[in-house]
Coordinates of C-alpha atoms in Angstrom, one line a residue:
M505 CA 194.8 64.6 26.1
E506 CA 194.3 64.8 22.6
Q507 CA 196.4 67.7 20.9
P508 CA 195.1 69.5 17.9
E509 CA 197.0 69.2 14.7
G510 CA 199.7 71.8 14.1
S511 CA 200.6 72.0 17.9
P512 CA 204.3 72.6 19.1
L513 CA 204.3 69.0 20.4
L514 CA 203.8 67.5 17.1
Q515 CA 206.5 69.6 15.4
S516 CA 209.2 68.4 18.0
R517 CA 208.3 64.7 17.7
I518 CA 211.0 62.2 16.2
P519 CA 209.4 58.9 14.6
E520 CA 210.8 55.4 15.7
N521 CA 212.9 53.3 13.2
N522 CA 210.7 50.1 13.7
N523 CA 213.4 47.8 12.2
N524 CA 213.4 49.9 9.0
N525 CA 216.7 49.5 7.1
N526 CA 216.4 52.7 5.0
S527 CA 219.5 54.6 4.5
N528 CA 220.5 57.7 6.5
S529 CA 219.6 59.9 3.6
N530 CA 216.0 58.5 3.4
S531 CA 215.7 58.9 7.1
S532 CA 216.9 62.4 6.8
N533 CA 214.4 63.2 3.9
S534 CA 211.6 61.7 6.1
N535 CA 212.4 64.1 8.9
V536 CA 212.3 67.0 6.5
N537 CA 208.9 66.0 5.1
I538 CA 207.6 65.6 8.7
I539 CA 208.9 69.0 9.7
N540 CA 207.5 70.7 6.5
N541 CA 204.0 69.1 7.0
S542 CA 204.0 70.2 10.6
N543 CA 204.7 73.9 9.2
V544 CA 201.7 73.7 7.0
N545 CA 199.4 72.4 9.6
S546 CA 200.5 75.2 12.1
S547 CA 199.9 77.9 9.5
S548 CA 196.4 76.5 8.7
A549 CA 195.4 76.6 12.4
S550 CA 196.6 80.3 12.8
E551 CA 194.6 81.4 9.8
W552 CA 191.5 79.4 11.3
W553 CA 191.8 81.4 14.6
Q554 CA 192.3 84.8 12.8
T555 CA 189.3 84.1 10.7
R556 CA 187.2 83.1 13.7
S557 CA 188.3 86.2 15.6
R558 CA 187.3 88.5 12.9
D559 CA 184.0 86.8 12.8
V560 CA 183.5 87.2 16.5
V561 CA 184.5 90.8 16.4
A562 CA 182.1 91.5 13.5
L563 CA 179.3 89.7 15.3
L564 CA 180.0 91.7 18.5
T565 CA 180.0 95.0 16.5
V566 CA 176.8 94.1 14.8
L567 CA 175.2 93.2 18.1
L568 CA 176.5 96.6 19.6
L569 CA 175.1 98.7 16.8
L570 CA 171.8 96.9 17.1
G571 CA 171.7 97.4 20.8
V572 CA 172.4 101.1 20.3
G573 CA 169.8 101.5 17.6
L574 CA 167.3 99.7 19.7
G575 CA 167.9 102.0 22.6
I576 CA 167.5 105.0 20.5
W577 CA 164.3 103.7 19.1
V578 CA 163.0 102.8 22.5
Y579 CA 163.9 106.3 23.9
G580 CA 162.3 107.9 20.9
T581 CA 159.0 106.2 21.6
L582 CA 158.9 106.7 25.3
P583 CA 156.8 109.8 26.3
T584 CA 158.8 112.9 27.0
S585 CA 158.5 115.1 30.0
D586 CA 156.3 118.3 30.2
Q587 CA 159.4 120.2 30.8
D588 CA 161.0 118.8 27.6
E589 CA 157.9 119.8 25.6
H590 CA 157.4 123.2 27.2
P591 CA 161.0 124.4 28.1
H592 CA 160.2 128.2 27.9
E593 CA 157.5 127.8 30.6
Y594 CA 159.7 126.0 33.0
A595 CA 162.6 128.5 32.3
L596 CA 160.6 131.3 34.0
S597 CA 161.6 132.0 37.7
T598 CA 159.0 132.8 40.1
D599 CA 161.7 134.0 42.5
R600 CA 163.0 136.6 39.9
I601 CA 159.4 138.0 39.4
R602 CA 159.3 138.3 43.2
E603 CA 162.7 140.3 43.1
H604 CA 160.9 142.7 40.7
L605 CA 158.1 143.1 43.0
T606 CA 160.4 143.9 45.9
Q607 CA 161.9 146.7 43.7
F608 CA 158.3 148.1 43.0
L609 CA 157.6 148.1 46.7
E610 CA 160.7 150.0 47.6
I611 CA 159.9 152.5 44.9
A612 CA 156.4 153.0 46.3
E613 CA 157.8 153.3 49.7
K614 CA 159.8 156.5 48.5
H615 CA 156.8 157.9 46.8
N616 CA 153.9 158.2 49.3
N617 CA 153.3 154.4 49.3
S618 CA 152.2 154.5 45.7
R619 CA 153.1 154.0 42.1
S620 CA 150.4 156.1 40.8
V621 CA 151.0 158.6 37.8
T622 CA 152.0 161.4 40.2
N623 CA 153.8 159.2 42.6
G624 CA 156.1 156.2 41.8
H625 CA 155.1 155.3 38.3
A626 CA 157.9 157.2 36.6
A627 CA 160.5 155.5 38.9
S628 CA 158.9 152.1 38.2
A629 CA 159.2 152.7 34.5
E630 CA 162.8 153.7 34.9
Y631 CA 163.5 150.4 36.6
V632 CA 161.7 148.3 33.8
I633 CA 163.7 150.3 31.2
S634 CA 167.0 149.7 33.0
Q635 CA 166.3 146.0 33.2
L636 CA 165.5 145.8 29.6
Q637 CA 168.5 147.7 28.5
A638 CA 170.8 145.6 30.5
H639 CA 169.3 142.1 30.1
G640 CA 166.6 142.2 27.5
N641 CA 166.5 141.8 23.7
C642 CA 164.4 144.6 22.3
D643 CA 164.5 148.3 21.3
V644 CA 163.0 150.3 24.0
H645 CA 160.8 153.4 23.4
V646 CA 158.7 155.6 25.5
Q647 CA 155.4 157.1 24.4
H648 CA 154.3 160.3 26.3
F649 CA 150.9 161.4 26.6
L650 CA 148.6 163.6 29.0
S651 CA 146.5 162.3 31.8
P652 CA 143.9 164.1 34.0
I653 CA 144.4 163.2 37.7
W654 CA 141.5 163.9 40.0
K655 CA 141.7 163.8 43.8
V656 CA 139.6 164.6 46.8
N657 CA 141.6 166.8 49.3
K658 CA 138.9 167.1 51.8
T659 CA 135.7 165.2 52.9
P660 CA 132.7 166.8 51.1
S661 CA 129.4 167.7 52.6
L662 CA 125.8 167.8 51.5
R663 CA 123.1 169.5 53.7
V664 CA 119.4 170.1 53.0
T665 CA 117.7 173.0 54.6
G666 CA 114.0 173.6 54.5
S667 CA 111.0 174.8 56.5
S668 CA 110.4 171.5 58.2
A669 CA 114.0 170.2 58.9
N670 CA 117.6 170.4 58.2
V671 CA 119.5 167.2 57.3
D672 CA 123.1 166.5 56.9
Y673 CA 123.8 163.7 54.6
I674 CA 126.6 161.0 55.3
Y675 CA 129.5 160.8 52.9
E676 CA 129.9 157.5 51.2
T677 CA 126.6 156.2 52.6
D678 CA 124.0 158.8 51.6
F679 CA 126.0 160.6 48.9
E680 CA 129.3 160.4 47.0
I681 CA 131.3 162.8 44.9
M682 CA 131.7 161.2 41.5
R683 CA 135.2 160.8 40.1
Y684 CA 136.3 163.7 37.9
G685 CA 133.3 165.5 39.3
G686 CA 134.7 169.0 39.0
Q687 CA 136.9 171.4 41.0
G688 CA 136.2 172.3 44.5
A689 CA 133.3 174.6 45.2
T690 CA 131.3 176.0 48.2
I691 CA 127.5 176.4 47.4
K692 CA 125.1 177.8 50.0
G693 CA 121.3 177.9 49.8
A694 CA 120.9 176.8 46.2
S695 CA 117.5 176.0 44.7
V696 CA 116.8 172.6 43.2
A697 CA 115.7 171.7 39.7
V698 CA 114.5 168.2 38.8
V699 CA 115.8 167.0 35.3
D700 CA 114.1 164.2 33.4
N701 CA 115.5 161.9 30.6
G702 CA 118.8 161.7 32.1
G703 CA 119.6 165.4 31.3
C704 CA 120.5 164.5 27.8
T705 CA 118.8 167.5 25.9
V706 CA 118.7 171.2 26.2
E707 CA 114.9 171.0 26.6
N708 CA 115.5 168.9 29.8
G709 CA 117.8 171.3 31.3
R710 CA 116.0 174.6 30.4
D711 CA 115.3 175.6 34.1
V712 CA 118.8 174.7 35.8
S713 CA 120.5 178.0 35.5
G714 CA 121.9 179.1 38.9
K715 CA 120.4 175.8 40.5
I716 CA 121.6 172.4 41.6
A717 CA 120.3 170.0 38.9
I718 CA 118.7 166.6 40.3
V719 CA 118.9 164.0 37.5
R720 CA 116.2 161.3 38.0
S721 CA 117.2 157.7 37.9
T722 CA 113.8 156.5 36.7
T723 CA 114.6 157.2 33.0
A724 CA 118.1 156.0 33.0
K725 CA 117.4 153.1 30.6
K726 CA 115.9 155.6 28.1
T727 CA 118.8 158.0 28.1
K728 CA 120.9 158.4 25.0
C729 CA 124.0 160.0 26.6
T730 CA 126.6 159.2 29.0
L731 CA 126.9 160.6 32.5
F732 CA 129.5 163.0 31.4
E733 CA 127.6 164.3 28.4
A734 CA 124.6 165.0 30.6
A735 CA 126.5 166.7 33.5
F736 CA 128.7 168.7 31.0
L737 CA 125.5 169.9 29.1
L738 CA 123.8 170.9 32.5
E739 CA 127.0 172.9 33.4
Q740 CA 126.9 174.7 30.0
M741 CA 123.3 175.5 30.7
G742 CA 124.3 177.2 34.1
A743 CA 123.8 174.5 36.7
R744 CA 125.8 175.2 39.8
A745 CA 126.2 171.5 40.6
V746 CA 124.8 168.2 39.4
V747 CA 123.4 165.4 41.5
F748 CA 122.5 162.0 39.9
V749 CA 120.1 159.8 41.7
R750 CA 121.0 156.2 41.6
S751 CA 118.6 153.4 40.8
N752 CA 117.0 151.6 43.7
K753 CA 118.8 148.4 42.6
F754 CA 121.9 149.7 44.5
K755 CA 122.3 150.4 48.2
T756 CA 125.1 152.8 47.9
P757 CA 125.8 155.9 45.7
S758 CA 127.8 155.7 42.6
W759 CA 131.5 156.4 42.2
A760 CA 131.7 156.3 38.5
R761 CA 133.8 158.6 36.4
V762 CA 132.2 161.7 35.0
R763 CA 134.6 162.1 32.0
N764 CA 134.8 160.9 28.4
T765 CA 135.8 157.4 28.6
D766 CA 138.4 157.8 25.8
W767 CA 139.7 161.1 27.0
K768 CA 142.6 162.8 25.3
E769 CA 144.4 166.0 25.7
G770 CA 142.0 168.9 24.5
D771 CA 138.9 167.2 25.7
P772 CA 136.7 169.0 28.2
L773 CA 136.5 168.2 31.9
M774 CA 133.9 169.0 34.5
T775 CA 134.3 172.3 36.5
V776 CA 131.1 172.2 38.8
P777 CA 130.6 169.4 41.4
V778 CA 129.0 166.2 40.4
L779 CA 127.5 164.2 43.1
S780 CA 125.6 160.9 43.4
V781 CA 122.8 160.1 45.9
T782 CA 121.0 156.9 46.9
S783 CA 117.4 156.3 45.6
S784 CA 115.9 157.1 49.0
V785 CA 117.9 160.4 49.2
G786 CA 116.9 161.3 45.7
Q787 CA 113.3 160.5 46.3
L788 CA 113.2 163.0 49.2
L789 CA 115.1 165.8 47.1
E790 CA 112.7 165.3 44.2
S791 CA 109.4 165.3 46.3
A792 CA 110.5 168.4 48.2
A793 CA 112.3 170.3 45.4
S794 CA 110.2 173.3 45.6
D795 CA 110.5 173.7 49.5
I796 CA 114.2 172.9 50.0
K797 CA 117.7 174.4 49.5
L798 CA 120.9 172.6 49.2
D799 CA 124.5 173.3 50.6
V800 CA 127.2 171.7 48.9
E801 CA 130.9 171.9 49.7
T802 CA 133.7 170.1 47.9
D803 CA 137.3 170.3 47.9
T804 CA 138.6 168.4 44.9
S805 CA 141.0 169.1 42.1
I806 CA 141.8 168.0 38.5
E807 CA 145.5 168.2 37.3
V808 CA 146.5 167.3 33.7
V809 CA 150.0 165.8 33.9
K810 CA 152.6 164.3 31.5
T811 CA 153.1 160.5 31.8
F812 CA 154.2 157.7 29.4
N813 CA 154.1 154.0 28.1
V814 CA 157.2 151.9 27.8
I815 CA 157.3 149.8 24.6
C816 CA 159.8 147.0 23.9
V817 CA 159.9 146.1 20.3
G818 CA 161.6 142.7 19.5
R819 CA 164.3 142.5 17.1
T820 CA 163.5 139.2 15.5
G821 CA 160.4 137.5 14.1
D822 CA 157.9 138.4 11.4
A823 CA 156.7 142.0 12.1
A824 CA 153.5 141.4 10.0
N825 CA 152.4 139.0 12.8
T826 CA 153.3 141.0 15.9
V827 CA 152.1 139.7 19.2
V828 CA 151.7 142.5 21.9
V829 CA 152.2 141.5 25.4
G830 CA 150.9 144.2 27.9
S831 CA 150.5 145.0 31.5
H832 CA 149.8 148.3 33.2
L833 CA 152.6 149.6 35.4
D834 CA 150.8 152.2 37.5
S835 CA 149.0 151.7 40.8
V836 CA 146.2 153.7 42.4
A837 CA 147.2 156.7 44.5
A838 CA 145.9 154.8 47.7
G839 CA 148.4 152.1 47.6
P840 CA 151.7 150.5 46.2
G841 CA 149.8 148.1 43.8
I842 CA 152.1 145.1 44.2
N843 CA 149.2 142.8 43.1
D844 CA 147.5 145.3 41.1
N845 CA 149.4 145.4 38.9
G846 CA 152.9 144.7 40.0
S847 CA 152.2 141.0 39.6
G848 CA 151.3 141.5 36.0
S849 CA 154.0 144.0 35.0
A850 CA 156.7 142.1 36.8
S851 CA 155.7 138.9 35.2
T852 CA 155.6 140.6 31.7
L853 CA 159.2 141.9 32.5
E854 CA 160.6 138.6 33.5
I855 CA 159.1 136.9 30.6
Q856 CA 160.9 139.2 28.3
L857 CA 164.2 138.9 30.2
T858 CA 163.9 135.1 30.3
L859 CA 163.3 134.7 26.4
A860 CA 166.3 136.9 25.9
R861 CA 168.5 134.8 28.3
I862 CA 167.7 131.5 26.8
G863 CA 168.2 132.9 23.2
F864 CA 164.5 132.5 22.2
K865 CA 163.8 133.2 18.4
P866 CA 160.2 133.9 17.8
H867 CA 158.7 133.2 14.4
N868 CA 156.3 136.2 15.1
R869 CA 157.7 139.4 16.5
L870 CA 157.0 140.1 20.1
V871 CA 156.2 143.6 21.5
F872 CA 156.0 144.0 25.1
A873 CA 154.3 147.1 26.7
W874 CA 154.0 148.5 30.2
W875 CA 151.0 150.9 30.1
G876 CA 150.6 154.1 32.0
A877 CA 147.6 155.6 33.6
E878 CA 145.5 152.4 33.4
E879 CA 143.9 153.3 36.8
D880 CA 142.9 156.6 35.4
G881 CA 140.8 155.0 32.7
L882 CA 143.1 152.8 30.4
L883 CA 144.5 156.0 29.2
G884 CA 148.1 154.5 28.1
S885 CA 146.7 151.7 26.1
R886 CA 144.0 154.0 24.6
H887 CA 146.6 156.4 23.6
F888 CA 148.7 153.6 22.0
A889 CA 145.6 152.5 19.9
R890 CA 144.6 156.1 19.1
V891 CA 148.0 156.9 17.6
L892 CA 148.6 153.6 15.8
A893 CA 145.1 152.8 14.6
H894 CA 143.8 156.3 13.9
G895 CA 146.9 158.4 13.2
W896 CA 146.1 160.7 16.1
K897 CA 149.1 162.8 17.1
N898 CA 150.1 164.9 20.1
K899 CA 153.2 167.1 20.4
W900 CA 155.5 164.1 21.1
A901 CA 154.3 161.7 18.4
E902 CA 156.6 162.7 15.7
S903 CA 159.7 162.5 17.9
E904 CA 158.6 159.1 19.5
P905 CA 157.9 156.6 17.0
V906 CA 157.5 153.0 18.4
G907 CA 158.3 151.1 15.3
V908 CA 154.9 149.4 15.2
T909 CA 152.0 149.7 12.8
W910 CA 148.5 148.8 13.8
S911 CA 148.0 146.4 10.8
D912 CA 151.2 144.6 12.0
I913 CA 149.5 143.6 15.3
A914 CA 148.0 140.1 15.1
L915 CA 146.8 139.9 18.8
D916 CA 147.1 141.4 22.3
L917 CA 147.7 139.4 25.5
N918 CA 146.9 141.2 28.7
F919 CA 148.0 140.4 32.2
D920 CA 146.5 142.3 35.1
M921 CA 146.5 141.0 38.8
L922 CA 148.2 137.5 38.6
A923 CA 148.6 136.9 42.5
S924 CA 145.4 137.7 44.3
P925 CA 145.6 136.1 47.8
N926 CA 142.1 134.3 47.7
Y927 CA 142.7 133.8 43.9
I928 CA 140.7 132.0 41.3
S929 CA 142.6 131.2 38.0
L930 CA 140.5 133.3 35.6
V931 CA 140.6 133.1 31.7
H932 CA 139.0 135.8 29.7
N933 CA 136.0 134.8 27.6
G934 CA 136.7 135.4 23.9
T935 CA 133.0 135.2 23.1
D936 CA 132.6 138.6 24.8
A937 CA 134.6 140.3 22.1
P938 CA 133.1 142.3 19.4
D939 CA 132.1 140.4 16.3
N940 CA 135.3 141.2 14.2
T941 CA 137.6 140.0 17.0
R942 CA 135.5 137.2 18.6
V943 CA 136.9 134.2 16.8
G944 CA 140.5 135.3 17.3
S945 CA 139.7 136.1 21.0
Q946 CA 138.2 132.6 21.4
Q947 CA 141.3 131.0 19.7
I948 CA 143.6 132.9 22.2
Q949 CA 141.3 131.6 25.1
R950 CA 141.8 128.0 23.9
V951 CA 145.7 128.5 24.3
F952 CA 145.2 129.5 27.9
E953 CA 142.8 126.6 28.6
D954 CA 145.3 124.2 27.3
Y955 CA 147.7 125.1 29.8
F956 CA 145.3 124.6 32.8
V957 CA 144.0 121.3 31.4
R958 CA 147.5 120.0 30.7
H959 CA 148.5 120.8 34.4
D960 CA 145.1 119.7 35.8
Y961 CA 144.6 123.1 37.4
P962 CA 141.2 124.4 38.1
Y963 CA 140.2 127.5 36.2
K964 CA 137.2 129.5 35.4
I965 CA 136.1 131.6 32.4
T966 CA 135.4 135.3 33.1
D967 CA 134.2 138.2 31.1
M968 CA 136.1 140.3 28.9
V969 CA 134.1 143.5 28.3
A970 CA 135.8 146.3 30.3
G971 CA 138.2 147.2 33.1
S972 CA 141.6 146.5 31.6
D973 CA 143.9 147.3 28.7
F974 CA 142.5 144.7 26.3
V975 CA 139.7 147.0 25.6
P976 CA 141.3 149.5 23.2
F977 CA 142.5 146.4 21.1
I978 CA 139.2 144.5 20.8
D979 CA 137.5 148.0 20.2
N980 CA 139.8 148.5 17.2
G981 CA 139.8 145.2 15.4
I982 CA 142.5 143.2 17.3
P983 CA 141.7 140.0 19.0
A984 CA 142.8 139.7 22.6
G985 CA 142.9 137.4 25.6
G986 CA 144.5 137.1 29.0
V987 CA 144.4 135.5 32.5
L988 CA 143.8 137.0 35.9
T989 CA 143.1 136.1 39.5
G990 CA 140.3 138.5 40.7
A991 CA 139.8 141.7 42.6
S992 CA 137.0 142.7 44.9
E993 CA 134.6 139.9 43.8
I994 CA 133.3 137.7 46.6
K995 CA 134.2 134.0 46.4
T996 CA 131.1 131.8 46.5
I997 CA 130.9 128.4 48.4
D998 CA 130.9 126.5 45.0
E999 CA 134.1 128.4 43.9
R1000 CA 135.7 127.7 47.3
K1001 CA 135.0 123.9 46.6
N1002 CA 136.6 124.1 43.1
H1003 CA 139.5 126.5 43.7
G1004 CA 140.2 126.5 47.5
G1005 CA 140.6 129.6 49.6
L1006 CA 137.9 131.4 51.6
A1007 CA 134.2 131.4 50.7
R1008 CA 132.2 134.7 51.2
A1009 CA 135.5 136.7 51.1
P1010 CA 136.9 139.0 48.4
L1011 CA 139.5 137.5 45.9
D1012 CA 141.8 140.3 47.0
T1013 CA 141.0 142.0 50.3
C1014 CA 143.6 144.7 49.6
Y1015 CA 142.4 145.7 46.2
H1016 CA 143.1 149.4 45.7
R1017 CA 144.2 149.8 49.3
D1018 CA 147.5 150.4 51.1
C1019 CA 147.8 147.0 52.1
D1020 CA 148.5 145.7 48.6
T1021 CA 152.1 144.9 49.4
L1022 CA 154.4 141.8 49.1
L1023 CA 152.2 140.2 52.0
N1024 CA 149.3 140.5 49.5
I1025 CA 150.9 138.2 47.0
N1026 CA 149.8 134.5 46.7
V1027 CA 153.0 132.9 45.5
V1028 CA 151.2 129.8 44.2
A1029 CA 149.0 131.8 42.1
L1030 CA 151.9 134.0 40.7
H1031 CA 153.8 130.9 39.9
R1032 CA 150.9 129.3 38.0
M1033 CA 149.6 132.3 36.3
S1034 CA 152.9 133.8 35.2
R1035 CA 153.7 130.3 33.6
A1036 CA 150.4 130.5 31.8
A1037 CA 151.3 133.8 30.5
M1038 CA 154.8 132.5 29.3
Y1039 CA 153.1 129.5 27.8
A1040 CA 150.8 131.6 25.7
V1041 CA 153.5 134.1 24.7
S1042 CA 156.0 131.3 23.5
K1043 CA 153.3 129.3 21.9
L1044 CA 151.5 132.1 19.9
S1045 CA 154.9 133.6 18.9
T1046 CA 156.1 130.5 17.5
M1047 CA 153.1 129.6 15.3
P1048 CA 153.9 129.6 11.7
N1049 CA 150.5 130.4 10.6
L1050 CA 149.3 132.7 13.3
R1051 CA 146.6 134.7 11.4
G1052 CA 145.1 131.4 10.1
Y1053 CA 144.9 130.1 13.6
L1054 CA 143.3 133.2 14.8
A1055 CA 140.8 133.0 12.0
G1056 CA 139.9 129.5 13.1
Q1057 CA 141.5 127.8 10.1
S1058 CA 143.9 125.6 12.0
Q1059 CA 144.5 124.1 15.4
F1060 CA 147.6 124.6 17.5

């Protein structure tokens, strides 16, 4: 085997004499030279190995760094998960929302199975406040106002007496007592006066004193007053009761409110009974007006009570670009309101608590609101708008500032009924908003649509004209939007094909009924819609140019 130069074997080798007659001294010198040369060769080999080792280490280091860099580059170019891109949405827990709903139901069970203004609303608000104070990240305010509460204590009756026949009409089939239709009264043998033109002028009501006014339906399109304005005028002119004849387009009598839409403390309320009859009943009353008498008996009451909104004002973010997130907290008197609107108010609560828990820092300030007396005519949100937009004050306004000005508010998000059992995912149509808020409302609509498109969830655009707490905002120059899952609307066959569920059935069979409990909650709907709400809240509150986006000047 060939050995390399400078090996230990070479250093120990002694050369042969080969008949060389050199002296011992020469031989000695030769040995010394051989040994010195071998030391030099050994040193060179060691240096060669050290140099090669350093080169190898350097090469391996370079390769390692290149590998790490390549890995980082490859990872950075791979598509990230939806959860990575939308962490706030995935941080929201449906189970925690359901825990809030359980608390709301327990409150209702202790208050006549209701969370209405005069039942469990105050206790529901106390629960929300306690959660915000313990786990939220906001300054909590209450905003008191008065609300008129009307109720039917006993089934009313309507009877016609005349020379030819006496007829007892059927409640809720032939006639209905209209909401806020006066205090209870017992009227016997009253004469009838037929009123044209909707009863909107003094001239129309000149013959009603001491009689029951029958207001024709045929001129409804020509009227220039509301139901309340007509009824109140006829009461002022001496009518003992007012009966509105409904159009023949409807098979049932009306249950509409007879009260100022934007009622506030100090506004008048009806005293005399106000009823509605079907078109067929109305025709009989009109045709035989001179020959008949009416008996009317009602047992109703109107009580003006104190209630309140809960306002949670965020501590961070640009106050001049405030995003209001609202849901009504009250239910109807007839039931606990776990879908309507426990689902919306519990979701709004958990969104706030979740953002606080994960340390969310919005670019635009968030203000969360739980409105009172929505079921009595949007009175809580109307009060909020009246105070902030118009400077109106009641006796509590000075001592209960909410730390928000109307000009600060950039938009309103409204969440009302997010878990209907036979649900359709509905997005409010921004095109329905008034001219001065239409573009902004359409831009809000696009944010919600982005959520459904991204998840490939079916959805449908629905109107945004009335019925929930977005109204006082769009009516006062603030764009709004929201999502919902439907109430008493009947699902069509086509809607069933697109959204599942049951065709020819209401979206919520327990709407405004005592069965609106936890069993009425569609958990899939609650999960999807609450996350849609969270997505919109987090997206809009982090936009650096929110006003520009709402004006249609930029895309999100």
